[in-house]
Coordinates of C-alpha atoms in Angstrom, one line a residue:
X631 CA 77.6 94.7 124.6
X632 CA 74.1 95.6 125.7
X633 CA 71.2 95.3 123.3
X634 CA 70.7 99.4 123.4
X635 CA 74.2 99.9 122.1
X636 CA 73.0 98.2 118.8
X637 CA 69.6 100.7 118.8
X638 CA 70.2 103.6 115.7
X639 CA 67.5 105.6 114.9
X640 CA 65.6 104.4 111.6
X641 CA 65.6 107.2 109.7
X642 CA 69.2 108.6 109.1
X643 CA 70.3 110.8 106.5
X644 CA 71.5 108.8 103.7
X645 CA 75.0 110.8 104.0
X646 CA 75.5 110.1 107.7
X647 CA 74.6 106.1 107.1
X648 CA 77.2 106.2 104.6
X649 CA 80.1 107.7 106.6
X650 CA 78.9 104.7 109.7
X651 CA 79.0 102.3 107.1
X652 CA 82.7 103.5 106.1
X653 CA 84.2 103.0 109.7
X654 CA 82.1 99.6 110.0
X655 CA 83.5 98.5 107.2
X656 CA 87.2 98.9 108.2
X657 CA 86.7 98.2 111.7
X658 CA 87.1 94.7 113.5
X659 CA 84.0 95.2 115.2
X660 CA 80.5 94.7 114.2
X661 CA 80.4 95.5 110.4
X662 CA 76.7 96.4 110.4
X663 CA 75.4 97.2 114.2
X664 CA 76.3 100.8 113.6
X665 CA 74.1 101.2 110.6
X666 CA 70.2 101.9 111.1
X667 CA 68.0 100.0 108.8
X668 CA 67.5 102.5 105.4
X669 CA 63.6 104.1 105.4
X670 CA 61.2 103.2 102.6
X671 CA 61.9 104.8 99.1
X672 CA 58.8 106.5 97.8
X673 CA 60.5 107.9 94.9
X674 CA 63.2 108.2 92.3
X675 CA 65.2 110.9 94.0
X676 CA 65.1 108.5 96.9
X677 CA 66.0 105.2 94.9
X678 CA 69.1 107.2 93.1
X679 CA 70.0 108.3 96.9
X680 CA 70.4 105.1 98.3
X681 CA 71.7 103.6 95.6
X682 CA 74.8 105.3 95.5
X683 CA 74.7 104.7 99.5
X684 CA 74.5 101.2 98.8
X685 CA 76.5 101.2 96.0
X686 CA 79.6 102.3 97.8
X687 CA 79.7 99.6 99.8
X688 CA 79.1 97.2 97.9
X689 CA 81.4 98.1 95.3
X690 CA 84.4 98.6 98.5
X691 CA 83.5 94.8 98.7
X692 CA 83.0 93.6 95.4
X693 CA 85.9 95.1 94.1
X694 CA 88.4 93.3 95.7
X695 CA 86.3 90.0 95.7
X696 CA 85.9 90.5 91.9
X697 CA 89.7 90.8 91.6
X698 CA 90.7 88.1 93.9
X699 CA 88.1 85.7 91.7
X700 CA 89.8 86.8 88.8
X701 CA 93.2 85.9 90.0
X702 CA 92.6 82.3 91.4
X703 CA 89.9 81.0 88.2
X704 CA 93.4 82.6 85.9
X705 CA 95.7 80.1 87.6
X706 CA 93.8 77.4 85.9
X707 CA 93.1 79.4 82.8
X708 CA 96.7 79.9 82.9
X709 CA 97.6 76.6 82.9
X710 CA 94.9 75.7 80.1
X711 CA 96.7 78.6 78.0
X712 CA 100.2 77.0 78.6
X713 CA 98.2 73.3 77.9
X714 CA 96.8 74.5 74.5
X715 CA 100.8 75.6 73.4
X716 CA 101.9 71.7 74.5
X717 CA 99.6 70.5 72.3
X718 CA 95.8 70.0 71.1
X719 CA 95.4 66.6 73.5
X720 CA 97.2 68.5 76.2
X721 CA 94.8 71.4 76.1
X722 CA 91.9 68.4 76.2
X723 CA 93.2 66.7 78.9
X724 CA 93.7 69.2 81.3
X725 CA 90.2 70.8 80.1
X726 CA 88.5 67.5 81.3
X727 CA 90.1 67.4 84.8
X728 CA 89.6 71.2 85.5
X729 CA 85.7 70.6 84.1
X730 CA 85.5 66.9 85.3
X731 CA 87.5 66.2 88.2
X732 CA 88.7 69.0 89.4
X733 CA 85.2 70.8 88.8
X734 CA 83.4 67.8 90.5
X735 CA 85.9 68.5 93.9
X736 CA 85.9 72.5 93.4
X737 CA 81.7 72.3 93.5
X738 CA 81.6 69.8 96.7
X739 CA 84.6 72.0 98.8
X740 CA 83.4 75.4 97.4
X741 CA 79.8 74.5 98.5
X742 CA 80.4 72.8 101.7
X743 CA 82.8 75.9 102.4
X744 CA 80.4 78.5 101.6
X745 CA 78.0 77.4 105.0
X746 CA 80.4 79.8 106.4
X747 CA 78.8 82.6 104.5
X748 CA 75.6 82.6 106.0
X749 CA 77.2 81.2 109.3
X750 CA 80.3 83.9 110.1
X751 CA 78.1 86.6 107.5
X752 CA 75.0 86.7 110.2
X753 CA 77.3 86.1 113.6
X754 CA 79.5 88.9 112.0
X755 CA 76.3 91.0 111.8
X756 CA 74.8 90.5 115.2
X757 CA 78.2 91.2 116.7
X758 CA 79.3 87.6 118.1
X759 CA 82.8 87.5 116.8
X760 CA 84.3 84.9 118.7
X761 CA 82.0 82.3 117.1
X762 CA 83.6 83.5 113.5
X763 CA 87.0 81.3 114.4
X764 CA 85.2 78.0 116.0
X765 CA 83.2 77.8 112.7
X766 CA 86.3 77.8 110.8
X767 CA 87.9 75.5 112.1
X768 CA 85.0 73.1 112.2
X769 CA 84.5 74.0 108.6
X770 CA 88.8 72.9 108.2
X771 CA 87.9 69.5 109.7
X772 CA 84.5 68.8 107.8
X773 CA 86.6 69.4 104.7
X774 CA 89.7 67.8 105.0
X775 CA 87.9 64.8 106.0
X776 CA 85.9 65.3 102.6
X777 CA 89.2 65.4 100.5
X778 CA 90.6 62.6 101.6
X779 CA 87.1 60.9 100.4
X780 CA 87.5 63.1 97.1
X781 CA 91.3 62.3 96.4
X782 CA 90.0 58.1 95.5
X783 CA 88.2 60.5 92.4
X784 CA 91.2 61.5 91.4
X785 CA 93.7 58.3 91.8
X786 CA 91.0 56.7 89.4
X787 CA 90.4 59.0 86.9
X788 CA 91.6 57.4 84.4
X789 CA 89.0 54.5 84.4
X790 CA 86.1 56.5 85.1
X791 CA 86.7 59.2 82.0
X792 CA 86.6 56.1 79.9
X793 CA 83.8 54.9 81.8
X794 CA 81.9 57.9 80.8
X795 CA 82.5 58.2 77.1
X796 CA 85.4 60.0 77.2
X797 CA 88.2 58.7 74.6
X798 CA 91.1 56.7 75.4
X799 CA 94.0 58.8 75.0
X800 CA 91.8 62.0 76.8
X801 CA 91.3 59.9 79.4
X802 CA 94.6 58.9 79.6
X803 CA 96.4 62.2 79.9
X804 CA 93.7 63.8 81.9
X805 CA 94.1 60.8 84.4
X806 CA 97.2 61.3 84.4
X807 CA 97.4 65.2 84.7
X808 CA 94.6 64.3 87.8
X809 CA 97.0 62.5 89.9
X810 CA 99.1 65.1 90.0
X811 CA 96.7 67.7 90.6
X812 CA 96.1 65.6 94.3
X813 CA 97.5 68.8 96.3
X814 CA 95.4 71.1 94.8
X815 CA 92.6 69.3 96.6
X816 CA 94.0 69.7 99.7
X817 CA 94.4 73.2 99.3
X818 CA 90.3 73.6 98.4
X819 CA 89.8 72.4 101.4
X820 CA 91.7 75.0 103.6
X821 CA 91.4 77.9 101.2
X822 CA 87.6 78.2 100.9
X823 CA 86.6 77.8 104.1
X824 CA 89.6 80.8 105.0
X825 CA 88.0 82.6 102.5
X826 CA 84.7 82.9 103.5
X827 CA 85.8 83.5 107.3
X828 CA 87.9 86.6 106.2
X829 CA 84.6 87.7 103.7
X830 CA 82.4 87.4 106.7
X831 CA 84.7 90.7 108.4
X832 CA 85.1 92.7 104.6
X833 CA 89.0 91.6 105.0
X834 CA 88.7 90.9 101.6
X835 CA 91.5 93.3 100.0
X836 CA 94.2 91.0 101.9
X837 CA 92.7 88.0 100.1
X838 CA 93.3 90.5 96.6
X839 CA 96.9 91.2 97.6
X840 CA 97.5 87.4 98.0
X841 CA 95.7 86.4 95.0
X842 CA 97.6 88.9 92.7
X843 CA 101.1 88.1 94.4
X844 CA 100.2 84.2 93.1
X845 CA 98.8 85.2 89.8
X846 CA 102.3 86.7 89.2
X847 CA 104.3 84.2 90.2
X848 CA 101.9 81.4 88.7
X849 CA 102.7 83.1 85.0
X850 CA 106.0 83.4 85.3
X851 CA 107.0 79.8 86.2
X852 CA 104.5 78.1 84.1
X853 CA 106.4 79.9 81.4
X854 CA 109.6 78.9 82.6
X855 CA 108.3 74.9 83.2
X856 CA 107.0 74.8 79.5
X857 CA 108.7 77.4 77.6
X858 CA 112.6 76.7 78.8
X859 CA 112.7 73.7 80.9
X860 CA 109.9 72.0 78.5
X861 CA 108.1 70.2 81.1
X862 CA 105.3 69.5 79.5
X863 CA 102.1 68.4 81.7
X864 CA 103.4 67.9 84.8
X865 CA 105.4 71.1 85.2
X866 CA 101.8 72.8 84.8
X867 CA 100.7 70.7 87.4
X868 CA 103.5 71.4 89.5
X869 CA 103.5 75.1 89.3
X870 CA 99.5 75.4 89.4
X871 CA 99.5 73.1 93.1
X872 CA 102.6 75.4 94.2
X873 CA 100.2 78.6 93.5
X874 CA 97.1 77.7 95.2
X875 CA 99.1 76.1 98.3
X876 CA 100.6 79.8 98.2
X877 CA 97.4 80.8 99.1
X878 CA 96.6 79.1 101.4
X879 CA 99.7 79.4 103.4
X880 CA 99.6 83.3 103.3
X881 CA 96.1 83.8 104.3
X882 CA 96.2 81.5 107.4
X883 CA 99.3 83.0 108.5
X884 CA 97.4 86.4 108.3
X885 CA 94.8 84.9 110.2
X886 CA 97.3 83.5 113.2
X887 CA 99.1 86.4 113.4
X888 CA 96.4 88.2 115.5
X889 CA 94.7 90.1 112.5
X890 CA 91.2 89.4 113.3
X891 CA 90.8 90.3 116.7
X892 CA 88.0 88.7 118.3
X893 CA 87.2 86.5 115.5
X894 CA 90.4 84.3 115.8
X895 CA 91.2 83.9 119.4
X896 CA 93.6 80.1 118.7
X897 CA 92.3 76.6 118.2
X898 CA 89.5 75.1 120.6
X899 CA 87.9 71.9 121.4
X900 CA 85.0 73.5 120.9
X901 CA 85.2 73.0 117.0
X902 CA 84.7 69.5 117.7
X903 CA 80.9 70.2 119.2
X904 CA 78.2 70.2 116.9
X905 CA 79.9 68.5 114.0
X906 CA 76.8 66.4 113.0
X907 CA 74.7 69.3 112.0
X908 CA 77.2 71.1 110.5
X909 CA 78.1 69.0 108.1
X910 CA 73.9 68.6 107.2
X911 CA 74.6 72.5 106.5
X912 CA 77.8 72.5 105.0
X913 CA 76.1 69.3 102.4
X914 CA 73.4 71.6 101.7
X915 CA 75.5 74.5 100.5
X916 CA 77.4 72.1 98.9
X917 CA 74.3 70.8 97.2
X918 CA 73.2 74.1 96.1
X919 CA 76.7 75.1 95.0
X920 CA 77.3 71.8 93.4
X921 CA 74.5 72.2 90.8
X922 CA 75.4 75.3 89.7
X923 CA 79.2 74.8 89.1
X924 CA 78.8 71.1 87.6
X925 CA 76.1 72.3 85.3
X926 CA 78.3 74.3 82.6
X927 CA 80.8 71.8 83.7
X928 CA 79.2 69.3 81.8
X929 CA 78.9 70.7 78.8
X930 CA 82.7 69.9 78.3
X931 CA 81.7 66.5 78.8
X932 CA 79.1 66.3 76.5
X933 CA 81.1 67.5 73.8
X934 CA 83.3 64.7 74.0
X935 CA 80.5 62.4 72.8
X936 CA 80.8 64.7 69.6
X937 CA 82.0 63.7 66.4
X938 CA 85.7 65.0 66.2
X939 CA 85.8 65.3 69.9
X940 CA 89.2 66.6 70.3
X941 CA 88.2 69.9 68.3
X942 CA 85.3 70.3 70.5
X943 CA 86.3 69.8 73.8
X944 CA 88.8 72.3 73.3
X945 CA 87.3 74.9 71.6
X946 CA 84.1 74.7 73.8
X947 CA 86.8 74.8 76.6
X948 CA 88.1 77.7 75.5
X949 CA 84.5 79.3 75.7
X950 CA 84.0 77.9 78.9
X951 CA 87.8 79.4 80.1
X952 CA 86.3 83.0 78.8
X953 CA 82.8 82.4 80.7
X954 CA 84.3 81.5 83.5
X955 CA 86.5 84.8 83.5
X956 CA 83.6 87.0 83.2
X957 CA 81.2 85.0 85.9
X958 CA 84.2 85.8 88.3
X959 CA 82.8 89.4 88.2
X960 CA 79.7 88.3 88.8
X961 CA 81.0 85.8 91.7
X962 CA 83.0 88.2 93.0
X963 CA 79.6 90.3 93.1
X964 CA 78.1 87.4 94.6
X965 CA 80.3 87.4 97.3
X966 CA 79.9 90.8 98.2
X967 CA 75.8 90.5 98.1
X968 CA 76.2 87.2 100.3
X969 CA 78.2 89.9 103.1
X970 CA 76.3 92.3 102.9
X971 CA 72.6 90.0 103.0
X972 CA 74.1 88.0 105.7
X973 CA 75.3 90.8 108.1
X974 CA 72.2 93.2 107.9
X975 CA 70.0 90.2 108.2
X976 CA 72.3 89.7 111.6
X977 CA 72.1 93.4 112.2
X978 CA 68.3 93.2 112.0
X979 CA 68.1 95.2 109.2
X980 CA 65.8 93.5 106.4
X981 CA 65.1 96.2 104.2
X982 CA 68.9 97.3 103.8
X983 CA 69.1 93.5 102.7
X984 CA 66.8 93.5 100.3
X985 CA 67.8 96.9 98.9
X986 CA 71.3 95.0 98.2
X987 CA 70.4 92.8 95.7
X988 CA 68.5 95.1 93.8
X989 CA 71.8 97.2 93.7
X990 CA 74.0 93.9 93.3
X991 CA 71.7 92.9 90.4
X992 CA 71.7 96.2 88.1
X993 CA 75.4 96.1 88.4
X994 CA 76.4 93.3 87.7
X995 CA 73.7 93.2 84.3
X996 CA 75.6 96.8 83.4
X997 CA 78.9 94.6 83.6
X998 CA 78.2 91.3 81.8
X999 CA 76.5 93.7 79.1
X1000 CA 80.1 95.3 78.4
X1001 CA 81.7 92.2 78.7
X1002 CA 79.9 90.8 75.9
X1003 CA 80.4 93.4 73.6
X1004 CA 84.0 93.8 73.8
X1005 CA 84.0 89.6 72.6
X1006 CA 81.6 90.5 69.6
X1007 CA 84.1 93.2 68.6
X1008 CA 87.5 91.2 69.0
X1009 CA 85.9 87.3 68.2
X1010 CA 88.4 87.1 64.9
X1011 CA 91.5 88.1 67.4
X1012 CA 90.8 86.7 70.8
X1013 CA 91.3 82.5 69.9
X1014 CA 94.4 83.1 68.5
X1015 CA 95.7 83.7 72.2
X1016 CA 94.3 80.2 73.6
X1017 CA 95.2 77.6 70.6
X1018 CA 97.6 77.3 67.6
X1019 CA 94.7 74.5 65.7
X1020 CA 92.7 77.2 62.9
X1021 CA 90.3 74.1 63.2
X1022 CA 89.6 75.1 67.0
X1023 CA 89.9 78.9 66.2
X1024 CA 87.1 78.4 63.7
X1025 CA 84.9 76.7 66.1
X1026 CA 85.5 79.2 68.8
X1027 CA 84.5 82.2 66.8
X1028 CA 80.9 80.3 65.6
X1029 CA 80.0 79.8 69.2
X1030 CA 81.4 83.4 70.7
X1031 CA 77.8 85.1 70.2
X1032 CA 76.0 82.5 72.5
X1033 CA 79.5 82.9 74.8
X1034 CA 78.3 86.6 74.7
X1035 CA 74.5 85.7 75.7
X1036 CA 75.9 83.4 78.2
X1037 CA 78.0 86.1 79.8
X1038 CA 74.6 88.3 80.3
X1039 CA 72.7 85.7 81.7
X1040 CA 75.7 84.0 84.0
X1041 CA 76.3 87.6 85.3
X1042 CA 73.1 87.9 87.2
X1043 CA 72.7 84.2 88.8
X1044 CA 75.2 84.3 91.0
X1045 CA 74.1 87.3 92.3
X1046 CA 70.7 85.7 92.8
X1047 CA 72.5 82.9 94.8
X1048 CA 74.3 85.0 97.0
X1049 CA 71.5 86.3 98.2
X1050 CA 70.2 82.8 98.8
X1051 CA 73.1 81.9 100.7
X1052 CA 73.4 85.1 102.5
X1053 CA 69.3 84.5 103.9
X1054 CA 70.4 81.1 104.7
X1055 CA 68.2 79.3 101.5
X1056 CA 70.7 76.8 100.1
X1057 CA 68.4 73.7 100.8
X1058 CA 65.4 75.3 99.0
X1059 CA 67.6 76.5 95.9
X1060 CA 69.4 73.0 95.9
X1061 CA 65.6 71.5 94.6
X1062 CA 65.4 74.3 92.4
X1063 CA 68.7 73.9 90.8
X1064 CA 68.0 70.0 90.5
X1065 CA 64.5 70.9 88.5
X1066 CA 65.6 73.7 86.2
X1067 CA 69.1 72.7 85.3
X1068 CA 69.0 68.4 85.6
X1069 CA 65.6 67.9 84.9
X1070 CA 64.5 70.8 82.0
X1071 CA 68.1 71.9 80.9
X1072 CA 69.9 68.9 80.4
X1073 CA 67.4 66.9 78.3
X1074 CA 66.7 70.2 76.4
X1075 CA 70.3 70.0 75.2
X1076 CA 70.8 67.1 74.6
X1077 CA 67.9 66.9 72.5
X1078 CA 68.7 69.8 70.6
X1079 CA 72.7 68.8 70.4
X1080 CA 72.0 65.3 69.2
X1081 CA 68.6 64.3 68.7
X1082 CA 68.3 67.4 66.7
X1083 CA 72.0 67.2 65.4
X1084 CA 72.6 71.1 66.2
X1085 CA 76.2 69.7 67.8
X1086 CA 77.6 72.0 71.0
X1087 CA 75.6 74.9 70.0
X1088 CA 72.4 72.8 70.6
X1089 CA 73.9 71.5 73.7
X1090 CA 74.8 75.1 74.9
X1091 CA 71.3 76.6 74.2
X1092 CA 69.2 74.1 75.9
X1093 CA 71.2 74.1 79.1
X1094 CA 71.4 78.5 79.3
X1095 CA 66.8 78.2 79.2
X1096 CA 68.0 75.9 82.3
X1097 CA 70.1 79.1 83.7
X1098 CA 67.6 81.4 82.2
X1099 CA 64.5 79.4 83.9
X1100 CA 66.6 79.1 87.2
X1101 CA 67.3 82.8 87.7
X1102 CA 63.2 83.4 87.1
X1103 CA 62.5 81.2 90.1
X1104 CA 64.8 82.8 92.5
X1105 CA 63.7 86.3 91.3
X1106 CA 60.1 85.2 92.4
X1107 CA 61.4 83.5 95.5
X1108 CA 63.0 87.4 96.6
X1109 CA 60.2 88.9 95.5
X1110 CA 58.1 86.9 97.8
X1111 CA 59.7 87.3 100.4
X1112 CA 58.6 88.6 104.0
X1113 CA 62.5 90.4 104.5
X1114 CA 61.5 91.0 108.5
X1115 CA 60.4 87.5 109.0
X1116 CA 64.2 86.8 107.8
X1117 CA 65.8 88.9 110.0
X1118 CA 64.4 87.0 112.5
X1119 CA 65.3 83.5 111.4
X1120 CA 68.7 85.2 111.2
X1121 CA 69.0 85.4 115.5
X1122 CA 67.2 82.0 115.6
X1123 CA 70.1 80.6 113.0
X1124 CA 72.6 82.5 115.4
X1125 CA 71.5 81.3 118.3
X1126 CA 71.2 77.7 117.1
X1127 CA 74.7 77.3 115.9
X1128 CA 76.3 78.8 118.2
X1129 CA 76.5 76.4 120.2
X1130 CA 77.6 76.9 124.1
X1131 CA 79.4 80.6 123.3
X1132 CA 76.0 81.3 122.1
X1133 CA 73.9 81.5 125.3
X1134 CA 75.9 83.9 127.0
X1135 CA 74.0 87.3 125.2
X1136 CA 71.8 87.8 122.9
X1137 CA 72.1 91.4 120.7
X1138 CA 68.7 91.6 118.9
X1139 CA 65.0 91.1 119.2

């Protein structure tokens, strides 16, 4: 391809960008190249235009991301659910190793997978789709090497719950639950960096399909391993690794079966090349992931230094369950942003980038806003579906108006972030993150839970002014930003790891 085929004129009717950007998106070629950059709006009329122009795509990739989120955070939620019937220490233990161990892993493999974002987003852009399959599988090796590292975590979870306050019989079943969980690290470390490869080209509607066709099957036989065969724990454990390795299975076989074109053209050596700085990009997504997820992580674990710990690690688990429901919305929005950044940064088309998060933003504000007012208006029904302990119910319905604030405030960070890693920022937002959530948030809550005696609702508010301090930064960091000098960086990030497929064209300026 010849750098004139990429050349649109700048100034397009809105109408005739959005039937290009229609085909692009379905197409296995360049998902952005066709598109011309959008001109500058001047006025309402011309904001409400484009916004619906944006909106559309957006929306034909947020939708399925959204859903797909959905479906994989309810296997665990699931299995919490099915936990919480067993019994109350059940519903603790497998709490602590979602939030602990699990959550620990799930940060580390979700960040070091999401390098690919920026990586296959911006090649995907600029039109060099054979690169899309050799960072993949680089990304395959980088992480199963990490599990392996990760799975000594989980053979010793036992002592290091105790270790860090937890009490002896949560430990004890959570360890326990965490051996058996072992698989489920294996498939993290296949299924993100799939995911983000198959993002990068907008095939994210197969990922839905999958996801649903697991949910289903996930339900059913965790009913039938607690409910008739009464397998307590580790038929949950069984049925939750059987689900995600169902996954992962499905969407690689997708991907071998000659799908994606260009992108996936079989295994090379070539994945080999390069590894050293990869992995220094993959840690800093990682990094910058890592903070984010651990942080509400953590405030199961601080409950457990709570009087009646029990009680509170499950009812704040619950809250946490129903947060982490409605941030999939907003992560599957987050997703979609991080696409659509990535490839029109590729595409050399900064102000279509920028106008993307602003669209991406009033969304997904508009969504967490109904979220939360649906809880207010069912909080004396919705606990009854999670625990059978009126002691935990009672809890839960004290803390569901700060769930509700959460959900408002959780709904537009990870928006923010996908734009982050969409430009390519994760090692700037990783200092950020370690600032406003480790070194203001933190101590704020635990000030306010314990010094202060305010319990998990002090512990909850000082950590969101974390979030809520967090988002303000990035939103300054946007706003600052020169969006062509981006664009730029883009080809230089293209170019750099490429590798030896990279110096044989170049498509932009």
């Amino acid at each position: 391809m010849e750098k004139e085929d990429v050349k649109e004129p700048l100034l397009l009717p809105a109408a005739e960008r959005s039937r290009g950007s229609a085909v692009s998106l379905t197409s296995s070629a360049a998902l952005t190249i066709g598109d011309a950059d959008i001109p500058p709006i001047s006025g309402v009329g011309d904001f409400v235009r484009e916004f619906n122009v944006e909106s559309k795509k957006l929306w034909y990739l947020a939708g399925p991301a959204i859903f797909t989120s959905l479906s994989q955070y309810s296997l665990g939620a699931i299995t919490q659910v099915f936990a919480g019937h067993i019994s109350t220490l059940s519903l603790a233990a497998v709490s602590v190793e979602n939030s602990v161990i699990a959550g620990f892993s799930f940060g580390i493999m979700l960040g070091m997978g999401s390098a690919l974002e920026t990586l296959c987003g911006q090649a995907f852009g600029a039109g060099k789709l054979s690169m899309l399959g050799v960072y993949l599988q680089r990304s395959w090796v980088i992480l199963i090497v990490t599990a392996l590292l990760l799975s000594l975590l989980y053979i010793f979870a036992t002592p290091l719950l105790a270790f860090i306050g937890q009490t002896q019989s949560i430990s004890k079943a959570a360890g326990l639950f965490s051996i058996y969980m072992i698989p489920q690290l294996f498939a993290y470390a296949l299924n993100f960096p799939t995911a983000k490869f198959l993002q990068a080209q907008s095939k994210i509607m197969v990922m839905a399909v999958i996801s649903a066709a697991a949910l289903v099957l996930h339900a059913l036989l965790s009913w039938v391993a607690v409910v008739n065969l009464r397998w307590g724990l580790e038929g949950l454990a069984v049925m939750l690794n059987a689900s995600w390795w169902f996954i992962v299975v499905i969407q690689i076989v997708y991907i071998l079966g000659g799908t994606c074109g260009e992108a996936w053209s079989g295994f090379s050596w070539e994945a080999f090349h390069n590894l050293w700085s990869f992995v220094r990009l993959s840690l800093a997504s990682a990094v910058m992931l890592c903070l984010e997820v651990w942080y509400f992580m953590a405030l199961v674990l601080f409950a457990g230094y709570l009087k009646n710990a029990e009680v509170s690690v499950a009812a704040l688990s619950i809250c946490m369950n129903i947060l982490g429901w409605a941030a999939m919305v907003a992560i599957g929005t987050n997703a979609a942003v991080s696409v659509r950044v990535s490839n029109e940064l590729g595409a050399n088309h900064p102000r279509t980038a920028k106008f993307s998060l602003v669209v991406a933003v009033i969304s997904s504000t508009m969504v967490g806003i109904l979220i939360s007012a649906v809880l207010l208006l069912f909080r004396q029904q919705y606990p009854v579906l999670f625990t059978e302990d009126e002691d935990v119910r009672v809890v839960v319905r004290d803390l569901t108006p700060m769930l509700a604030l959460s959900i408002v405030i959780n709904n537009v960070q990870p928006v923010l972030s996908g734009v982050a890693v969409g430009a390519g920022w994760q090692a700037v937002v990783a200092y950020v993150n370690i600032a406003c959530y480790y070194l203001f948030g933190v101590p704020l809550g635990l000030i306010l839970g314990y010094k202060l005696q305010l319990g998990v609702m002090g512990i909850w508010s000082g950590m969101l002014m974390g979030t809520v301090i967090q988002s303000i930064v990035i939103t300054w960091m946007i706003c600052k930003t020169n969006w062509d000098k981006e664009a730029l960086m883009a080809e230089d990030r293209i170019r750099k790891w490429g590798g030896q497929s990279d110096s044989r064209e170049h498509l932009l300026n």
